[in-house]
Amino acid sequence: MTTSEQFHIQHETFQGPIEVLLEMVEKRKFFVNDISLAAVTDDFILYIQQKGMTPDMVGQFLAVAATLILIKARSLLPNLELAPEEVESITDLERRLALFEIISHIQIDLSKQYGKKILFEGRPMSRPIVFSPDPHITKDTLLPILTSLFSNVPVVSKAPVARVYKTISITEVLATLEDRITKALKTSFNDIVVRDPDGDTKTQKVYTIVSFLGMLELVRRGMVSAEQESGVFTDIMLTKNHE
Amino acid sequence: MNKLTCQIHAILFFTAEPQSFDALAKLCGVPVADIAPAVQELVQSLQNSGVVVLVQNNTVGLAIDESMSEFIAAMQKESFAKELSKAQGETLAIVAYMEGATKTDIEFIRGVNSVYSIRALVARGLIEAKGNGRSVSYVPSIDLLREFGITSTAELPEFAAQSAKIKQLLTQKDIQ
Amino acid sequence: MNKLTCQIHAILFFTAEPQSFDALAKLCGVPVADIAPAVQELVQSLQNSGVVVLVQNNTVGLAIDESMSEFIAAMQKESFAKELSKAQGETLAIVAYMEGATKTDIEFIRGVNSVYSIRALVARGLIEAKGNGRSVSYVPSIDLLREFGITSTAELPEFAAQSAKIKQLLTQKDIQ
């Protein structure tokens, strides 16, 4: 395979997070709802870890993963109160799934119909060519027109292969998650300890719970060890296990 | 046909290229408002003639009737096997069934960067950019109708039902 | 119109060239004797439509109605006197800096369907088509070079650097 073919294939088969998620739900013959989404959360996180992805792809997937974890947290803790923007991120995701479902079905129909029965164009009537220059166009005016076009051409980075295939390994993904969770945990615990009267404690609580779930996930996979020094309200220490 | 309709027919036939209502009004020296009724008359007159009139986005063009497509395809030796990639098909579906969509709309629904698909569809002439800057939206073109063998986007598969569903789901977004 | 008449109308529109009755009979798979009555029906149907059917020596073709021809000639003259559109200017710049650009090359750089711009530049004698079929490519006309006061496109400002840049961008055509 040549370099360009590889890129082409990578490009065309790239599935976005919405498509991947919808496939997971449909594979289980579920309807899209909180319960089915909570059920596929683990699969989805696993998918991110197992697929070689570029950094920006990982970013798009993690945004969806964050909402899934929120849905899962809500299904585990029914009394959990969510901030308005969190509720919105959930309904948003559900709506995107519904829209994508419709579009992907239409796409199949359109691809079947495309180019099968063309309404052909007529040809223009032949007319004698009359040299008719535009006095505004001289040998010097074409250059700026041309160079202004160059900026419109999408340019793949100079080393496309290196960029496209720079995958994030499982460890890297988890290292990022771990890093974020550790930081999140510290800040959120500080918030609780300090009991800032003006702070949005509801959001913080949810964030703490979600981080906590994420941390448990990492512990379950043996990626990190969690240790609470002494007493219920002391800080939880996270240490990364070495392979 | 009245004189204006004849003129429009002659222009479309002579140039064999779609013309915007604006351009036709200028060429014929009439107000733009006069164009639509004349185009309607042309649609009527050419019914069942082997040639159809396609109207989309205030642009009108002539094409050969659907019943003749196989015949014409057989007449010319070159084959025109054309395919849409999945990404392009999704993007096209969004533009056609939303009856105009921005890059943001497309990426909201597809969940992935869609610059390449949009560009490929514009380069193939299946969709056209309208407006400029941030408010650019993409709309179906006359060539889209031709390539699908239809005379209006309303003839696309399940158009009315799916288009209504999509629009309804999208308006929920704006309310929030 | 009956089916045969529709077919003849479609063929004449599609080819934009007069056809002999023999050729039409072969294309439509009917006896030559059937052609004349069908042509008669076409003459009737297109009466007073801006387009006329010309029959001579068992050959038939479509043309612009006499009463419209002045109007079309004026329209064409005006379009030739007009400044080049933005699309046409872009297309010309690409062909000038890349002799032998194909339609797909031009469309890749511009990102927009360019068939009508190319056609307009050819009609104005600014560029010329070379080769045929799928491999048609375009070069600036001798008249254009003369108008620019140069003998070769190599004399255009920054020619070497810019044409190299175009070629480099085009290497991505297959990638995307």
Coordinates of C-alpha atoms in Angstrom, one line a residue:
Chain A
M1 CA 0.0 0.0 0.0
T2 CA 1.3 3.4 -0.8
T3 CA 1.3 6.2 1.8
S4 CA -1.6 8.0 0.1
E5 CA -3.7 4.8 0.0
Q6 CA -3.2 4.3 3.7
F7 CA -4.2 7.8 4.5
H8 CA -7.3 7.5 2.3
I9 CA -8.4 4.3 4.1
Q10 CA -7.8 5.7 7.5
H11 CA -9.7 8.8 6.5
E12 CA -12.8 7.1 5.1
T13 CA -13.1 4.4 7.7
F14 CA -12.7 6.8 10.6
Q15 CA -15.8 6.4 12.7
G16 CA -16.8 9.3 15.0
P17 CA -17.9 8.8 18.6
I18 CA -21.6 9.2 17.8
E19 CA -21.5 6.5 15.2
V20 CA -19.5 4.1 17.4
L21 CA -21.9 4.6 20.3
L22 CA -24.9 4.1 18.1
E23 CA -23.5 0.9 16.7
M24 CA -22.9 -0.4 20.3
V25 CA -26.4 0.4 21.3
E26 CA -27.9 -1.1 18.1
K27 CA -25.7 -4.2 18.4
R28 CA -27.4 -5.0 21.7
K29 CA -30.8 -4.3 20.2
F30 CA -31.4 -1.5 22.7
F31 CA -33.3 1.7 22.2
V32 CA -31.3 4.8 22.9
N33 CA -32.0 5.7 26.5
D34 CA -30.2 6.3 29.8
I35 CA -30.2 2.6 30.6
S36 CA -28.8 1.4 27.3
L37 CA -26.2 4.2 27.3
A38 CA -25.1 3.4 30.8
A39 CA -24.8 -0.3 29.8
V40 CA -22.5 0.5 26.9
T41 CA -20.3 2.9 28.8
D42 CA -17.6 0.4 29.6
D43 CA -17.5 -0.9 26.0
F44 CA -17.1 2.7 24.8
I45 CA -14.2 3.4 27.2
L46 CA -12.6 0.1 26.2
Y47 CA -13.0 1.1 22.5
I48 CA -11.1 4.3 23.1
Q49 CA -8.3 2.4 24.7
Q50 CA -8.1 -0.3 22.1
K51 CA -8.4 1.8 18.9
G52 CA -5.3 3.6 17.7
M53 CA -6.4 7.2 17.6
T54 CA -5.0 10.5 16.8
P55 CA -5.0 13.0 19.7
D56 CA -7.9 15.0 18.3
M57 CA -9.9 11.9 17.8
V58 CA -9.3 10.9 21.4
G59 CA -10.5 14.4 22.4
Q60 CA -13.8 14.0 20.6
F61 CA -14.3 10.5 22.1
L62 CA -13.5 11.6 25.6
A63 CA -16.1 14.4 25.5
V64 CA -18.7 11.8 24.7
A65 CA -17.2 9.4 27.3
A66 CA -17.6 12.1 30.0
T67 CA -21.3 12.4 29.3
L68 CA -21.7 8.6 29.4
I69 CA -20.0 8.5 32.8
L70 CA -22.5 11.2 33.9
I71 CA -25.4 9.1 32.7
K72 CA -24.0 6.0 34.4
A73 CA -23.5 8.0 37.6
R74 CA -27.1 9.1 37.5
S75 CA -28.3 5.5 36.9
L76 CA -26.3 4.3 39.9
L77 CA -27.4 7.1 42.1
P78 CA -31.0 8.0 41.3
N79 CA -31.1 10.8 43.8
L80 CA -28.1 12.5 42.2
E81 CA -28.9 16.1 41.3
L82 CA -27.3 17.3 38.1
A83 CA -26.5 20.8 37.1
P84 CA -28.5 22.2 34.2
E85 CA -25.6 22.1 31.8
E86 CA -25.0 18.5 32.7
V87 CA -28.6 17.6 32.0
E88 CA -28.2 19.4 28.7
S89 CA -25.1 17.5 27.8
I90 CA -27.1 14.3 28.3
T91 CA -30.1 15.3 26.2
D92 CA -27.8 16.7 23.7
L93 CA -26.1 13.4 23.3
E94 CA -29.4 11.5 23.0
R95 CA -30.5 13.9 20.4
R96 CA -27.3 13.6 18.4
L97 CA -27.8 9.8 18.5
A98 CA -31.4 10.1 17.2
L99 CA -30.3 12.4 14.4
F100 CA -27.4 10.3 13.4
E101 CA -29.6 7.2 13.3
I102 CA -31.9 8.9 10.8
I103 CA -29.0 10.2 8.7
S104 CA -27.2 6.9 8.5
H105 CA -30.3 5.2 7.3
I106 CA -30.9 7.9 4.7
Q107 CA -27.2 7.7 3.6
I108 CA -27.8 4.0 2.7
D109 CA -30.8 4.9 0.5
L110 CA -29.0 7.8 -1.1
S111 CA -25.9 5.8 -1.9
K112 CA -28.1 3.2 -3.6
Q113 CA -29.9 5.8 -5.7
Y114 CA -26.9 8.0 -6.5
G115 CA -25.8 8.0 -10.2
K116 CA -28.1 5.1 -11.1
K117 CA -30.4 7.2 -13.2
I118 CA -28.9 10.5 -14.2
L119 CA -30.9 13.3 -15.9
F120 CA -28.3 14.1 -18.5
E121 CA -27.3 17.6 -19.4
G122 CA -27.5 18.9 -23.0
R123 CA -24.4 20.3 -24.7
P124 CA -24.1 24.0 -25.4
M125 CA -24.7 25.0 -28.9
S126 CA -21.4 25.4 -30.7
R127 CA -20.5 29.0 -31.2
P128 CA -17.5 30.5 -32.9
I129 CA -14.7 31.4 -30.5
V130 CA -14.2 35.1 -30.3
F131 CA -11.1 36.2 -28.5
S132 CA -12.5 38.5 -25.8
P133 CA -10.0 39.4 -23.1
D134 CA -10.9 41.3 -20.0
P135 CA -8.8 44.4 -19.8
H136 CA -8.6 44.2 -16.0
I137 CA -6.7 40.9 -16.3
T138 CA -3.1 41.4 -17.1
K139 CA 0.0 39.2 -16.6
D140 CA 0.4 40.7 -13.2
T141 CA -3.1 40.4 -11.8
L142 CA -3.3 36.6 -11.9
L143 CA -0.7 36.0 -9.2
P144 CA -2.6 37.4 -6.3
I145 CA -5.7 35.6 -7.4
L146 CA -3.8 32.3 -7.5
T147 CA -2.1 32.7 -4.2
S148 CA -5.4 33.6 -2.5
L149 CA -6.6 30.2 -3.6
F150 CA -3.8 28.3 -2.0
S151 CA -5.0 29.0 1.5
N152 CA -8.3 27.2 0.7
V153 CA -6.7 24.0 -0.2
P154 CA -6.8 21.7 2.9
V155 CA -3.2 20.6 3.5
V156 CA -2.5 17.4 5.3
S157 CA 0.4 17.8 7.6
K158 CA 3.8 17.5 6.0
A159 CA 4.4 14.1 7.5
P160 CA 0.9 12.7 7.2
V161 CA 1.8 9.1 8.1
A162 CA 3.6 10.1 11.3
R163 CA 0.7 12.2 12.3
V164 CA -2.1 9.9 11.5
Y165 CA -0.6 6.9 12.9
K166 CA 0.7 8.5 16.1
T167 CA -1.6 6.5 18.3
I168 CA -2.1 6.9 21.9
S169 CA -1.3 3.7 23.7
I170 CA -3.5 2.4 26.5
T171 CA -1.1 3.5 29.1
E172 CA -1.0 7.0 27.6
V173 CA -4.8 7.2 27.7
L174 CA -5.0 6.0 31.2
A175 CA -2.1 8.2 32.2
T176 CA -4.1 11.1 31.0
L177 CA -7.3 9.9 32.7
E178 CA -5.3 9.2 35.8
D179 CA -3.7 12.6 35.8
R180 CA -7.1 14.3 35.3
I181 CA -8.8 12.3 38.0
T182 CA -6.0 12.9 40.5
K183 CA -6.2 16.6 39.9
A184 CA -9.9 16.6 39.9
L185 CA -10.0 14.7 43.1
K186 CA -7.6 17.0 44.8
T187 CA -9.5 20.2 43.8
S188 CA -12.9 18.8 44.6
F189 CA -11.8 17.5 48.0
N190 CA -10.4 20.9 48.7
D191 CA -13.7 22.4 47.8
I192 CA -15.5 20.2 50.2
V193 CA -13.0 20.7 53.0
V194 CA -13.0 24.5 52.5
R195 CA -16.8 24.6 52.1
D196 CA -16.7 27.7 50.0
P197 CA -20.1 29.4 50.6
D198 CA -20.2 30.9 47.1
G199 CA -19.0 27.9 45.2
D200 CA -21.3 25.8 43.1
T201 CA -21.3 22.8 45.5
K202 CA -23.8 20.8 43.5
T203 CA -21.5 20.7 40.5
Q204 CA -18.6 20.0 42.6
K205 CA -20.3 17.0 44.2
V206 CA -21.2 15.6 40.9
Y207 CA -17.7 16.1 39.7
T208 CA -16.3 14.4 42.8
I209 CA -18.6 11.4 42.3
V210 CA -17.8 11.2 38.6
S211 CA -14.1 11.4 39.3
F212 CA -14.5 8.8 42.0
L213 CA -16.2 6.5 39.5
G214 CA -13.5 7.0 37.1
M215 CA -10.9 6.3 39.8
L216 CA -12.7 3.1 40.7
E217 CA -12.5 2.1 37.1
L218 CA -8.7 2.6 37.1
V219 CA -8.4 0.7 40.4
R220 CA -10.5 -2.1 39.0
R221 CA -8.2 -2.4 36.1
G222 CA -5.2 -2.3 38.4
M223 CA -3.8 0.8 36.9
V224 CA -3.7 2.7 40.1
S225 CA -3.8 2.0 43.8
A226 CA -6.0 4.1 46.0
E227 CA -5.1 4.7 49.6
Q228 CA -6.9 6.7 52.3
E229 CA -4.5 7.5 55.1
S230 CA -6.7 7.5 58.2
G231 CA -10.3 8.6 58.9
V232 CA -13.2 9.0 56.6
F233 CA -12.5 12.6 55.5
T234 CA -8.8 12.4 54.8
D235 CA -7.4 12.8 51.3
I236 CA -7.3 9.8 49.1
M237 CA -3.8 9.1 47.8
L238 CA -3.5 7.7 44.3
T239 CA -0.4 5.9 43.2
K240 CA 0.2 4.6 39.7
N241 CA 1.0 0.9 39.5
H242 CA 4.1 0.0 37.5
E243 CA 3.8 -2.7 35.0
Chain B
M1 CA -45.3 30.5 -24.5
N2 CA -45.1 34.1 -23.8
K3 CA -42.0 36.1 -24.9
L4 CA -40.2 35.9 -21.6
T5 CA -40.7 32.2 -21.4
C6 CA -39.3 31.8 -24.9
Q7 CA -36.3 33.9 -24.0
I8 CA -35.6 31.8 -20.9
H9 CA -36.0 28.6 -23.0
A10 CA -33.6 29.9 -25.6
I11 CA -31.0 31.0 -23.1
L12 CA -31.1 27.6 -21.2
F13 CA -31.0 25.7 -24.5
F14 CA -28.2 27.8 -26.0
T15 CA -25.9 27.9 -22.9
A16 CA -26.9 24.4 -21.7
E17 CA -26.1 25.6 -18.2
P18 CA -28.3 26.4 -15.2
Q19 CA -29.0 30.1 -14.7
S20 CA -30.0 31.9 -11.6
F21 CA -33.3 33.9 -11.6
D22 CA -31.2 37.0 -11.0
A23 CA -29.1 36.4 -14.0
L24 CA -32.1 35.7 -16.2
A25 CA -33.8 38.8 -15.0
K26 CA -30.8 40.9 -15.9
L27 CA -30.4 39.2 -19.3
C28 CA -34.0 39.6 -20.2
G29 CA -34.3 43.1 -18.7
V30 CA -37.3 42.3 -16.5
P31 CA -37.9 42.4 -12.7
V32 CA -36.7 39.2 -10.9
A33 CA -40.3 38.6 -9.7
D34 CA -41.3 37.9 -13.3
I35 CA -39.0 35.0 -13.7
A36 CA -40.7 32.4 -11.5
P37 CA -44.0 32.5 -13.3
A38 CA -42.3 32.3 -16.7
V39 CA -40.2 29.3 -15.4
Q40 CA -43.5 27.7 -14.3
E41 CA -44.9 28.1 -17.8
L42 CA -41.7 26.5 -19.2
V43 CA -42.1 23.6 -16.8
Q44 CA -45.6 23.1 -18.1
S45 CA -44.8 23.4 -21.8
L46 CA -41.9 20.9 -21.7
Q47 CA -43.9 18.3 -19.8
N48 CA -43.7 14.9 -21.5
S49 CA -41.2 16.2 -24.1
G50 CA -38.1 14.2 -23.3
V51 CA -36.6 17.4 -21.7
V52 CA -37.3 18.5 -18.1
V53 CA -36.9 21.8 -16.3
L54 CA -35.1 21.6 -13.0
V55 CA -35.6 24.3 -10.4
Q56 CA -33.6 24.6 -7.2
N57 CA -32.4 27.5 -5.1
N58 CA -33.9 30.1 -7.5
T59 CA -31.8 28.5 -10.3
V60 CA -33.2 26.8 -13.3
G61 CA -31.7 24.4 -15.8
L62 CA -32.7 21.9 -18.5
A63 CA -32.0 18.2 -18.4
I64 CA -33.0 15.1 -20.2
D65 CA -36.0 13.3 -18.8
E66 CA -35.6 10.3 -16.5
S67 CA -37.3 8.0 -18.9
M68 CA -34.5 8.7 -21.4
S69 CA -31.5 8.2 -19.0
E70 CA -30.8 4.6 -19.8
F71 CA -31.2 5.3 -23.5
I72 CA -28.7 8.2 -23.3
A73 CA -26.3 6.3 -21.1
A74 CA -26.3 3.5 -23.7
M75 CA -25.8 6.0 -26.5
Q76 CA -22.5 7.3 -25.0
K77 CA -19.9 4.7 -24.6
E78 CA -18.2 6.1 -21.5
S79 CA -19.6 4.7 -18.3
F80 CA -20.3 7.0 -15.4
A81 CA -20.0 4.7 -12.5
K82 CA -20.1 7.1 -9.6
E83 CA -20.1 6.4 -5.9
L84 CA -20.5 8.4 -2.8
S85 CA -18.4 7.5 0.2
K86 CA -20.2 6.9 3.5
A87 CA -19.0 10.2 4.9
Q88 CA -20.1 12.1 1.8
G89 CA -23.5 10.3 1.8
E90 CA -24.1 11.3 5.4
T91 CA -23.1 14.9 4.7
L92 CA -25.3 15.0 1.6
A93 CA -28.2 13.6 3.6
I94 CA -27.9 16.3 6.2
V95 CA -27.7 19.1 3.6
A96 CA -30.6 17.7 1.5
Y97 CA -33.0 16.8 4.3
M98 CA -32.4 19.9 6.3
E99 CA -32.8 21.9 3.1
G100 CA -29.6 23.8 3.9
A101 CA -27.1 23.2 6.7
T102 CA -24.1 24.9 8.1
K103 CA -20.8 23.2 8.8
T104 CA -21.7 23.3 12.5
D105 CA -25.0 21.5 11.9
I106 CA -23.2 18.8 9.9
E107 CA -20.5 18.3 12.5
F108 CA -23.1 18.3 15.4
I109 CA -24.9 15.4 13.8
R110 CA -22.0 13.4 12.4
G111 CA -19.8 14.0 15.4
V112 CA -16.7 14.3 13.3
N113 CA -14.8 17.0 11.4
S114 CA -16.6 17.2 8.0
V115 CA -14.4 19.7 6.1
Y116 CA -13.2 17.1 3.6
S117 CA -16.7 15.7 2.9
I118 CA -18.2 19.2 2.4
R119 CA -15.4 20.2 0.1
A120 CA -15.6 17.0 -1.9
L121 CA -19.4 17.5 -2.4
V122 CA -18.9 21.2 -3.4
A123 CA -16.2 20.2 -5.8
R124 CA -18.5 17.6 -7.4
G125 CA -21.1 20.3 -7.6
L126 CA -23.7 18.3 -5.6
I127 CA -24.0 21.1 -3.0
E128 CA -23.4 24.8 -3.1
A129 CA -22.2 27.3 -0.5
K130 CA -24.6 30.2 0.2
G131 CA -23.8 33.3 2.2
N132 CA -20.3 33.9 3.4
G133 CA -18.0 33.9 6.4
R134 CA -19.5 32.3 9.5
S135 CA -23.0 32.2 8.1
V136 CA -22.1 30.0 5.1
S137 CA -24.7 27.3 4.6
Y138 CA -24.8 24.5 2.1
V139 CA -27.8 23.8 -0.1
P140 CA -28.6 21.1 -2.7
S141 CA -27.8 22.0 -6.3
I142 CA -29.4 21.3 -9.7
D143 CA -26.7 18.8 -10.3
L144 CA -27.7 16.9 -7.1
L145 CA -31.2 16.6 -8.7
R146 CA -29.7 15.4 -12.0
E147 CA -27.4 12.8 -10.4
F148 CA -30.3 11.4 -8.4
G149 CA -32.6 11.4 -11.4
I150 CA -35.2 13.6 -9.7
T151 CA -36.8 16.9 -10.4
S152 CA -37.1 18.1 -6.8
T153 CA -35.5 17.2 -3.4
A154 CA -39.1 16.2 -2.3
E155 CA -38.6 13.1 -4.4
L156 CA -35.7 11.9 -2.3
P157 CA -36.4 8.7 -0.3
E158 CA -39.0 9.4 2.5
F159 CA -38.2 13.0 2.2
A160 CA -41.2 14.6 3.9
A161 CA -41.2 12.3 7.0
Q162 CA -37.5 12.3 7.6
S163 CA -36.9 15.9 6.9
A164 CA -39.7 16.8 9.5
K165 CA -38.1 14.5 12.1
I166 CA -34.7 16.0 11.6
K167 CA -35.9 19.5 11.8
Q168 CA -37.9 18.8 14.9
L169 CA -34.9 17.2 16.7
L170 CA -32.8 20.2 15.7
T171 CA -35.2 22.8 17.0
Q172 CA -35.2 21.2 20.4
K173 CA -31.5 22.2 20.5
D174 CA -32.3 25.9 19.9
I175 CA -35.0 26.0 22.5
Q176 CA -32.6 25.0 25.3
Chain C
M1 CA -45.3 13.8 -27.6
N2 CA -45.0 10.2 -28.2
K3 CA -42.0 8.2 -27.1
L4 CA -40.0 8.4 -30.3
T5 CA -40.5 12.1 -30.5
C6 CA -39.2 12.5 -27.0
Q7 CA -36.2 10.4 -27.8
I8 CA -35.4 12.5 -30.8
H9 CA -35.8 15.7 -28.8
A10 CA -33.5 14.3 -26.1
I11 CA -30.9 13.2 -28.6
L12 CA -30.8 16.5 -30.4
F13 CA -30.6 18.4 -27.0
F14 CA -27.9 16.0 -25.8
T15 CA -25.7 16.1 -28.8
A16 CA -26.4 19.7 -29.8
E17 CA -25.7 18.6 -33.4
P18 CA -28.0 18.0 -36.4
Q19 CA -28.7 14.2 -37.0
S20 CA -29.6 12.4 -40.1
F21 CA -32.9 10.5 -40.1
D22 CA -30.8 7.3 -40.7
A23 CA -28.7 7.9 -37.6
L24 CA -31.8 8.6 -35.5
A25 CA -33.5 5.5 -36.7
K26 CA -30.5 3.4 -35.8
L27 CA -30.2 5.1 -32.3
C28 CA -33.9 4.6 -31.6
G29 CA -34.1 1.2 -33.1
V30 CA -37.0 2.0 -35.4
P31 CA -37.5 2.0 -39.2
V32 CA -36.3 5.1 -41.0
A33 CA -39.9 5.7 -42.2
D34 CA -41.0 6.4 -38.6
I35 CA -38.6 9.3 -38.2
A36 CA -40.3 11.8 -40.5
P37 CA -43.7 11.8 -38.7
A38 CA -42.0 12.0 -35.3
V39 CA -39.9 15.0 -36.5
Q40 CA -43.1 16.6 -37.7
E41 CA -44.6 16.2 -34.2
L42 CA -41.5 17.8 -32.7
V43 CA -41.7 20.7 -35.1
Q44 CA -45.3 21.2 -33.9
S45 CA -44.6 20.9 -30.2
L46 CA -41.7 23.4 -30.2
Q47 CA -43.6 26.0 -32.2
N48 CA -43.4 29.4 -30.5
S49 CA -41.1 28.1 -27.8
G50 CA -37.9 30.1 -28.5
V51 CA -36.3 26.9 -30.0
V52 CA -37.0 25.7 -33.5
V53 CA -36.5 22.4 -35.3
L54 CA -34.7 22.7 -38.6
V55 CA -35.2 20.0 -41.2
Q56 CA -33.2 19.8 -44.3
N57 CA -32.3 16.8 -46.6
N58 CA -33.4 14.2 -44.1
T59 CA -31.4 15.8 -41.4
V60 CA -32.8 17.5 -38.3
G61 CA -31.4 19.8 -35.7
L62 CA -32.4 22.3 -33.0
A63 CA -31.7 26.0 -33.2
I64 CA -32.6 29.2 -31.5
D65 CA -35.8 30.8 -33.0
E66 CA -35.1 33.5 -35.6
S67 CA -37.0 36.0 -33.4
M68 CA -34.6 35.2 -30.5
S69 CA -31.4 35.1 -32.4
E70 CA -30.7 38.8 -32.1
F71 CA -31.4 38.6 -28.4
I72 CA -29.0 35.7 -27.9
A73 CA -26.3 37.3 -30.0
A74 CA -26.6 40.5 -27.9
M75 CA -26.5 38.4 -24.8
Q76 CA -23.4 36.6 -25.9
K77 CA -21.7 39.8 -27.0
E78 CA -22.4 41.3 -23.6
S79 CA -21.1 38.3 -21.8
F80 CA -17.8 38.6 -23.7
A81 CA -17.5 42.3 -23.0
K82 CA -18.0 41.7 -19.3
E83 CA -15.3 41.5 -16.7
L84 CA -14.3 37.9 -15.9
S85 CA -16.2 36.6 -12.9
K86 CA -14.3 35.7 -9.8
A87 CA -14.7 32.0 -10.6
Q88 CA -13.4 32.6 -14.2
G89 CA -10.4 34.6 -12.9
E90 CA -9.4 31.9 -10.5
T91 CA -9.7 29.2 -13.2
L92 CA -7.6 31.3 -15.6
A93 CA -4.9 31.9 -13.0
I94 CA -4.6 28.1 -12.4
V95 CA -4.4 27.3 -16.1
A96 CA -1.9 30.1 -16.7
Y97 CA 0.4 28.9 -13.9
M98 CA -0.2 25.2 -14.7
E99 CA -0.3 24.5 -18.4
G100 CA -2.1 21.3 -18.9
A101 CA -4.4 21.5 -15.9
T102 CA -7.3 19.1 -16.1
K103 CA -10.9 19.9 -14.9
T104 CA -10.3 17.8 -11.7
D105 CA -7.0 19.7 -11.0
I106 CA -8.8 23.0 -11.3
E107 CA -11.6 21.7 -9.1
F108 CA -9.2 20.4 -6.5
I109 CA -7.5 23.8 -6.1
R110 CA -10.7 25.8 -6.2
G111 CA -12.8 23.3 -4.3
V112 CA -15.7 24.2 -6.5
N113 CA -17.2 22.6 -9.6
S114 CA -15.6 24.5 -12.5
V115 CA -17.2 23.2 -15.6
Y116 CA -19.0 26.4 -16.5
S117 CA -16.0 28.7 -15.8
I118 CA -13.8 26.5 -18.1
R119 CA -16.5 26.6 -20.8
A120 CA -16.7 30.4 -20.6
L121 CA -13.0 30.9 -20.8
V122 CA -12.8 28.6 -23.8
A123 CA -15.7 30.5 -25.5
R124 CA -13.8 33.7 -24.9
G125 CA -10.7 32.3 -26.5
L126 CA -8.6 32.7 -23.3
I127 CA -7.8 29.1 -22.9
E128 CA -7.9 26.1 -25.2
A129 CA -8.7 22.4 -24.7
K130 CA -6.1 19.8 -25.5
G131 CA -6.6 16.1 -25.9
N132 CA -10.0 14.4 -25.6
G133 CA -12.3 12.3 -23.4
R134 CA -11.2 12.1 -19.8
S135 CA -7.7 13.4 -20.5
V136 CA -8.8 16.8 -21.7
S137 CA -6.4 19.4 -20.3
Y138 CA -6.3 23.2 -20.7
V139 CA -3.6 25.6 -21.8
P140 CA -3.6 29.4 -22.1
S141 CA -4.3 30.5 -25.7
I142 CA -1.7 32.1 -27.9
D143 CA -3.9 35.2 -28.1
L144 CA -3.9 35.5 -24.3
L145 CA -0.1 35.3 -24.1
R146 CA 0.1 38.0 -26.8
E147 CA -2.4 40.1 -24.9
F148 CA -0.2 39.8 -21.8
G149 CA 2.8 40.8 -23.9
I150 CA 4.7 37.6 -23.2
T151 CA 5.8 34.7 -25.4
S152 CA 5.6 32.0 -22.8
T153 CA 3.8 31.5 -19.4
A154 CA 7.3 31.1 -17.9
E155 CA 7.5 34.9 -18.1
L156 CA 4.6 35.3 -15.6
P157 CA 5.7 36.7 -12.3
E158 CA 7.1 34.1 -9.9
F159 CA 6.2 31.4 -12.4
A160 CA 8.6 28.7 -11.3
A161 CA 7.8 29.0 -7.6
Q162 CA 4.1 29.2 -8.0
S163 CA 3.7 26.4 -10.5
A164 CA 5.8 24.2 -8.2
K165 CA 3.5 25.1 -5.4
I166 CA 0.4 24.0 -7.5
K167 CA 2.1 20.7 -8.3
Q168 CA 2.9 20.2 -4.6
L169 CA -0.7 20.9 -3.6
L170 CA -2.0 18.5 -6.3
T171 CA 0.0 15.6 -4.8
Q172 CA -2.6 15.7 -2.1
K173 CA -5.4 15.3 -4.6
D174 CA -5.2 11.5 -4.3
I175 CA -4.8 11.6 -0.6
Q176 CA -8.0 13.4 0.1

